[in-house]
């Protein structure tokens, strides 16, 4: 598990191989968390939108039109667990980080805590985190100061890597 830069030469291919290696034989579901009204938090919904519309991937929850946020996360997660009980769940979300990691993608071999109001419950089996800004006293204010172009580039990078990984493991049509 590691960090990937959307600017890196072989980073997309390397991320695709890593994702594919983890998701083989799992029929994954992508739960893209975030609020499309906040630039720094719209990474998840952007990825969901691209996966759903550009790549026609069906098992995606959370898009620009239908956000999955702290208000409905538990309900959506429970629905996914009920409908796809044997599938791995990949959480896609924005996260705050140290200054030197802003703009990187972090792929984790574990779920994550995608919203502060979830009582710090861990969701998912794997996490793809877009590190959109630095941690600070007021996380929401920091998320509002993010450049949209960077978040869009990161979302395209991750969506492309996910699609390539699904093609590698012959699940691109699911």
PDB file of C-alpha atoms in Angstrom:
ATOM      1  CA  UNK A   1       0.000   0.000   0.000  1.00  0.00           C
ATOM      2  CA  UNK A   2       1.383   3.342  -0.792  1.00  0.00           C
ATOM      3  CA  UNK A   3       1.257   6.878  -2.024  1.00  0.00           C
ATOM      4  CA  UNK A   4       0.813   7.759  -5.687  1.00  0.00           C
ATOM      5  CA  UNK A   5       1.187  11.096  -7.448  1.00  0.00           C
ATOM      6  CA  UNK A   6      -1.192  11.862 -10.289  1.00  0.00           C
ATOM      7  CA  UNK A   7       1.830  13.530 -11.914  1.00  0.00           C
ATOM      8  CA  UNK A   8       4.041  10.424 -11.697  1.00  0.00           C
ATOM      9  CA  UNK A   9       5.162   8.725 -14.914  1.00  0.00           C
ATOM     10  CA  UNK A  10       4.182   5.134 -14.060  1.00  0.00           C
ATOM     11  CA  UNK A  11       2.052   5.914 -11.027  1.00  0.00           C
ATOM     12  CA  UNK A  12      -1.323   5.180 -12.653  1.00  0.00           C
ATOM     13  CA  UNK A  13      -0.146   1.787 -13.929  1.00  0.00           C
ATOM     14  CA  UNK A  14       1.398   0.941 -10.541  1.00  0.00           C
ATOM     15  CA  UNK A  15      -1.770   1.927  -8.688  1.00  0.00           C
ATOM     16  CA  UNK A  16      -3.890  -0.103 -11.136  1.00  0.00           C
ATOM     17  CA  UNK A  17      -1.746  -3.193 -10.495  1.00  0.00           C
ATOM     18  CA  UNK A  18      -1.954  -2.722  -6.745  1.00  0.00           C
ATOM     19  CA  UNK A  19      -5.733  -2.262  -6.787  1.00  0.00           C
ATOM     20  CA  UNK A  20      -6.183  -5.220  -9.145  1.00  0.00           C
ATOM     21  CA  UNK A  21      -4.065  -7.442  -6.941  1.00  0.00           C
ATOM     22  CA  UNK A  22      -6.232  -6.672  -3.928  1.00  0.00           C
ATOM     23  CA  UNK A  23      -9.613  -6.890  -5.673  1.00  0.00           C
ATOM     24  CA  UNK A  24      -9.150 -10.048  -7.727  1.00  0.00           C
ATOM     25  CA  UNK A  25     -12.049 -12.472  -7.141  1.00  0.00           C
ATOM     26  CA  UNK A  26     -13.908  -9.952  -4.966  1.00  0.00           C
ATOM     27  CA  UNK A  27     -16.525  -8.239  -7.200  1.00  0.00           C
ATOM     28  CA  UNK A  28     -15.798  -4.897  -5.506  1.00  0.00           C
ATOM     29  CA  UNK A  29     -18.173  -2.079  -4.680  1.00  0.00           C
ATOM     30  CA  UNK A  30     -16.900   1.509  -4.713  1.00  0.00           C
ATOM     31  CA  UNK A  31     -18.314   3.776  -2.024  1.00  0.00           C
ATOM     32  CA  UNK A  32     -17.340   7.332  -2.980  1.00  0.00           C
ATOM     33  CA  UNK A  33     -17.806   9.594   0.024  1.00  0.00           C
ATOM     34  CA  UNK A  34     -17.872  13.368   0.080  1.00  0.00           C
ATOM     35  CA  UNK A  35     -19.780  16.588  -0.404  1.00  0.00           C
ATOM     36  CA  UNK A  36     -19.820  17.970  -3.943  1.00  0.00           C
ATOM     37  CA  UNK A  37     -20.486  21.477  -2.564  1.00  0.00           C
ATOM     38  CA  UNK A  38     -17.019  21.649  -0.974  1.00  0.00           C
ATOM     39  CA  UNK A  39     -14.122  21.598  -3.451  1.00  0.00           C
ATOM     40  CA  UNK A  40     -11.682  19.779  -1.192  1.00  0.00           C
ATOM     41  CA  UNK A  41     -14.295  17.177  -0.267  1.00  0.00           C
ATOM     42  CA  UNK A  42     -15.674  16.486  -3.756  1.00  0.00           C
ATOM     43  CA  UNK A  43     -12.884  14.009  -4.634  1.00  0.00           C
ATOM     44  CA  UNK A  44     -15.066  10.970  -3.793  1.00  0.00           C
ATOM     45  CA  UNK A  45     -18.164  12.144  -5.673  1.00  0.00           C
ATOM     46  CA  UNK A  46     -16.020  13.103  -8.685  1.00  0.00           C
ATOM     47  CA  UNK A  47     -14.482   9.623  -8.794  1.00  0.00           C
ATOM     48  CA  UNK A  48     -17.958   8.098  -8.464  1.00  0.00           C
ATOM     49  CA  UNK A  49     -19.258  10.278 -11.288  1.00  0.00           C
ATOM     50  CA  UNK A  50     -16.406   9.308 -13.618  1.00  0.00           C
ATOM     51  CA  UNK A  51     -16.671   5.604 -12.793  1.00  0.00           C
ATOM     52  CA  UNK A  52     -20.438   5.636 -13.329  1.00  0.00           C
ATOM     53  CA  UNK A  53     -20.655   7.799 -16.442  1.00  0.00           C
ATOM     54  CA  UNK A  54     -17.372   7.494 -18.336  1.00  0.00           C
ATOM     55  CA  UNK A  55     -16.655   3.851 -17.528  1.00  0.00           C
ATOM     56  CA  UNK A  56     -20.246   2.651 -16.950  1.00  0.00           C
ATOM     57  CA  UNK A  57     -19.290   0.791 -13.772  1.00  0.00           C
ATOM     58  CA  UNK A  58     -22.484  -0.214 -12.006  1.00  0.00           C
ATOM     59  CA  UNK A  59     -21.362  -0.956  -8.450  1.00  0.00           C
ATOM     60  CA  UNK A  60     -20.623   2.645  -7.496  1.00  0.00           C
ATOM     61  CA  UNK A  61     -22.327   4.577  -4.708  1.00  0.00           C
ATOM     62  CA  UNK A  62     -21.735   8.305  -4.332  1.00  0.00           C
ATOM     63  CA  UNK A  63     -21.679  10.679  -7.301  1.00  0.00           C
ATOM     64  CA  UNK A  64     -21.918  14.420  -7.845  1.00  0.00           C
ATOM     65  CA  UNK A  65     -25.711  14.206  -7.995  1.00  0.00           C
ATOM     66  CA  UNK A  66     -26.133  11.655  -5.205  1.00  0.00           C
ATOM     67  CA  UNK A  67     -23.587  12.418  -2.486  1.00  0.00           C
ATOM     68  CA  UNK A  68     -22.789   9.978   0.284  1.00  0.00           C
ATOM     69  CA  UNK A  69     -21.942  12.092   3.316  1.00  0.00           C
ATOM     70  CA  UNK A  70     -21.940  11.668   7.082  1.00  0.00           C
ATOM     71  CA  UNK A  71     -25.729  12.110   6.987  1.00  0.00           C
ATOM     72  CA  UNK A  72     -26.435   8.995   4.921  1.00  0.00           C
ATOM     73  CA  UNK A  73     -23.189   7.017   5.080  1.00  0.00           C
ATOM     74  CA  UNK A  74     -24.330   4.375   7.554  1.00  0.00           C
ATOM     75  CA  UNK A  75     -27.575   3.789   5.655  1.00  0.00           C
ATOM     76  CA  UNK A  76     -25.806   3.422   2.294  1.00  0.00           C
ATOM     77  CA  UNK A  77     -23.082   1.227   3.797  1.00  0.00           C
ATOM     78  CA  UNK A  78     -25.645  -1.088   5.411  1.00  0.00           C
ATOM     79  CA  UNK A  79     -27.503  -1.333   2.083  1.00  0.00           C
ATOM     80  CA  UNK A  80     -24.275  -2.288   0.273  1.00  0.00           C
ATOM     81  CA  UNK A  81     -23.453  -4.942   2.894  1.00  0.00           C
ATOM     82  CA  UNK A  82     -26.957  -6.388   2.527  1.00  0.00           C
ATOM     83  CA  UNK A  83     -27.077  -6.311  -1.298  1.00  0.00           C
ATOM     84  CA  UNK A  84     -23.452  -7.400  -1.903  1.00  0.00           C
ATOM     85  CA  UNK A  85     -22.530  -9.464   1.182  1.00  0.00           C
ATOM     86  CA  UNK A  86     -19.445 -11.116  -0.349  1.00  0.00           C
ATOM     87  CA  UNK A  87     -18.011  -8.068  -2.097  1.00  0.00           C
ATOM     88  CA  UNK A  88     -15.041  -6.041  -0.969  1.00  0.00           C
ATOM     89  CA  UNK A  89     -15.910  -2.394  -0.356  1.00  0.00           C
ATOM     90  CA  UNK A  90     -13.452   0.265  -1.464  1.00  0.00           C
ATOM     91  CA  UNK A  91     -13.952   3.630   0.222  1.00  0.00           C
ATOM     92  CA  UNK A  92     -12.956   6.605  -1.955  1.00  0.00           C
ATOM     93  CA  UNK A  93     -12.703   9.826   0.008  1.00  0.00           C
ATOM     94  CA  UNK A  94     -10.777  13.062   0.429  1.00  0.00           C
ATOM     95  CA  UNK A  95      -8.477  13.452   3.408  1.00  0.00           C
ATOM     96  CA  UNK A  96      -6.314  16.080   5.035  1.00  0.00           C
ATOM     97  CA  UNK A  97      -2.592  15.432   5.387  1.00  0.00           C
ATOM     98  CA  UNK A  98       0.814  16.967   5.980  1.00  0.00           C
ATOM     99  CA  UNK A  99       1.850  19.686   3.539  1.00  0.00           C
ATOM    100  CA  UNK A 100       4.356  17.527   1.659  1.00  0.00           C
ATOM    101  CA  UNK A 101       1.666  14.922   0.819  1.00  0.00           C
ATOM    102  CA  UNK A 102      -0.989  17.252  -0.639  1.00  0.00           C
ATOM    103  CA  UNK A 103      -1.947  16.045  -4.110  1.00  0.00           C
ATOM    104  CA  UNK A 104      -1.063  12.413  -3.476  1.00  0.00           C
ATOM    105  CA  UNK A 105      -3.347   9.388  -3.491  1.00  0.00           C
ATOM    106  CA  UNK A 106      -3.032   6.968  -0.577  1.00  0.00           C
ATOM    107  CA  UNK A 107      -4.183   3.383  -1.139  1.00  0.00           C
ATOM    108  CA  UNK A 108      -4.718   1.596   2.173  1.00  0.00           C
ATOM    109  CA  UNK A 109      -5.092  -2.098   2.880  1.00  0.00           C
ATOM    110  CA  UNK A 110      -7.874  -1.252   5.312  1.00  0.00           C
ATOM    111  CA  UNK A 111     -11.070   0.690   5.573  1.00  0.00           C
ATOM    112  CA  UNK A 112     -11.171   4.198   6.970  1.00  0.00           C
ATOM    113  CA  UNK A 113     -13.231   6.604   9.038  1.00  0.00           C
ATOM    114  CA  UNK A 114     -14.741   8.738   6.262  1.00  0.00           C
ATOM    115  CA  UNK A 115     -16.738  11.233   8.342  1.00  0.00           C
ATOM    116  CA  UNK A 116     -16.308  12.773  11.765  1.00  0.00           C
ATOM    117  CA  UNK A 117     -19.914  12.090  12.763  1.00  0.00           C
ATOM    118  CA  UNK A 118     -19.650   8.320  12.324  1.00  0.00           C
ATOM    119  CA  UNK A 119     -18.359   7.849  15.881  1.00  0.00           C
ATOM    120  CA  UNK A 120     -15.018   6.888  14.361  1.00  0.00           C
ATOM    121  CA  UNK A 121     -16.416   3.659  12.919  1.00  0.00           C
ATOM    122  CA  UNK A 122     -14.220   2.102  10.236  1.00  0.00           C
ATOM    123  CA  UNK A 123     -15.986   1.513   6.926  1.00  0.00           C
ATOM    124  CA  UNK A 124     -14.863  -0.664   4.015  1.00  0.00           C
ATOM    125  CA  UNK A 125     -12.128  -3.157   3.254  1.00  0.00           C
ATOM    126  CA  UNK A 126      -9.773  -0.860   1.331  1.00  0.00           C
ATOM    127  CA  UNK A 127      -9.418   2.909   1.045  1.00  0.00           C
ATOM    128  CA  UNK A 128      -8.383   5.244  -1.741  1.00  0.00           C
ATOM    129  CA  UNK A 129      -7.793   8.628  -0.163  1.00  0.00           C
ATOM    130  CA  UNK A 130      -7.190  11.794  -2.152  1.00  0.00           C
ATOM    131  CA  UNK A 131      -4.990  13.992   0.040  1.00  0.00           C
ATOM    132  CA  UNK A 132      -6.450  17.369  -0.896  1.00  0.00           C
ATOM    133  CA  UNK A 133      -5.116  19.787   1.730  1.00  0.00           C
ATOM    134  CA  UNK A 134      -3.233  20.155   5.000  1.00  0.00           C
ATOM    135  CA  UNK A 135      -4.608  19.313   8.405  1.00  0.00           C
ATOM    136  CA  UNK A 136      -5.360  22.261  10.597  1.00  0.00           C
ATOM    137  CA  UNK A 137      -7.584  23.716  13.250  1.00  0.00           C
ATOM    138  CA  UNK A 138     -10.576  24.044  10.934  1.00  0.00           C
ATOM    139  CA  UNK A 139     -10.675  21.157   8.458  1.00  0.00           C
ATOM    140  CA  UNK A 140     -13.752  22.444   6.616  1.00  0.00           C
ATOM    141  CA  UNK A 141     -12.140  25.830   5.956  1.00  0.00           C
ATOM    142  CA  UNK A 142      -9.048  24.079   4.596  1.00  0.00           C
ATOM    143  CA  UNK A 143     -11.232  21.940   2.328  1.00  0.00           C
ATOM    144  CA  UNK A 144     -12.799  25.100   0.894  1.00  0.00           C
ATOM    145  CA  UNK A 145      -9.405  26.500  -0.172  1.00  0.00           C
ATOM    146  CA  UNK A 146      -8.425  23.606  -2.425  1.00  0.00           C
ATOM    147  CA  UNK A 147      -7.893  24.145  -6.155  1.00  0.00           C
ATOM    148  CA  UNK A 148     -10.603  22.347  -8.126  1.00  0.00           C
ATOM    149  CA  UNK A 149      -8.242  21.538 -11.007  1.00  0.00           C
ATOM    150  CA  UNK A 150      -5.994  19.506  -8.687  1.00  0.00           C
ATOM    151  CA  UNK A 151      -8.966  17.568  -7.266  1.00  0.00           C
ATOM    152  CA  UNK A 152     -10.291  16.917 -10.783  1.00  0.00           C
ATOM    153  CA  UNK A 153      -6.882  15.671 -11.959  1.00  0.00           C
ATOM    154  CA  UNK A 154      -6.624  13.414  -8.921  1.00  0.00           C
ATOM    155  CA  UNK A 155     -10.152  12.063  -9.531  1.00  0.00           C
ATOM    156  CA  UNK A 156      -9.405  11.324 -13.178  1.00  0.00           C
ATOM    157  CA  UNK A 157      -6.152   9.615 -12.187  1.00  0.00           C
ATOM    158  CA  UNK A 158      -7.868   7.364  -9.614  1.00  0.00           C
ATOM    159  CA  UNK A 159     -10.845   6.590 -11.866  1.00  0.00           C
ATOM    160  CA  UNK A 160      -8.544   5.611 -14.719  1.00  0.00           C
ATOM    161  CA  UNK A 161      -6.465   3.418 -12.383  1.00  0.00           C
ATOM    162  CA  UNK A 162      -9.597   1.714 -11.025  1.00  0.00           C
ATOM    163  CA  UNK A 163     -10.882   1.027 -14.535  1.00  0.00           C
ATOM    164  CA  UNK A 164      -7.481  -0.331 -15.638  1.00  0.00           C
ATOM    165  CA  UNK A 165      -7.367  -2.554 -12.551  1.00  0.00           C
ATOM    166  CA  UNK A 166     -10.832  -3.943 -13.294  1.00  0.00           C
ATOM    167  CA  UNK A 167      -9.787  -4.640 -16.876  1.00  0.00           C
ATOM    168  CA  UNK A 168      -6.710  -6.451 -15.578  1.00  0.00           C
ATOM    169  CA  UNK A 169      -8.860  -8.764 -13.483  1.00  0.00           C
ATOM    170  CA  UNK A 170     -11.601  -9.047 -16.131  1.00  0.00           C
ATOM    171  CA  UNK A 171     -14.275  -7.214 -14.169  1.00  0.00           C
ATOM    172  CA  UNK A 172     -14.570  -4.080 -16.324  1.00  0.00           C
ATOM    173  CA  UNK A 173     -18.064  -4.991 -17.494  1.00  0.00           C
ATOM    174  CA  UNK A 174     -19.611  -5.631 -14.090  1.00  0.00           C
TER     175      UNK A 174
END
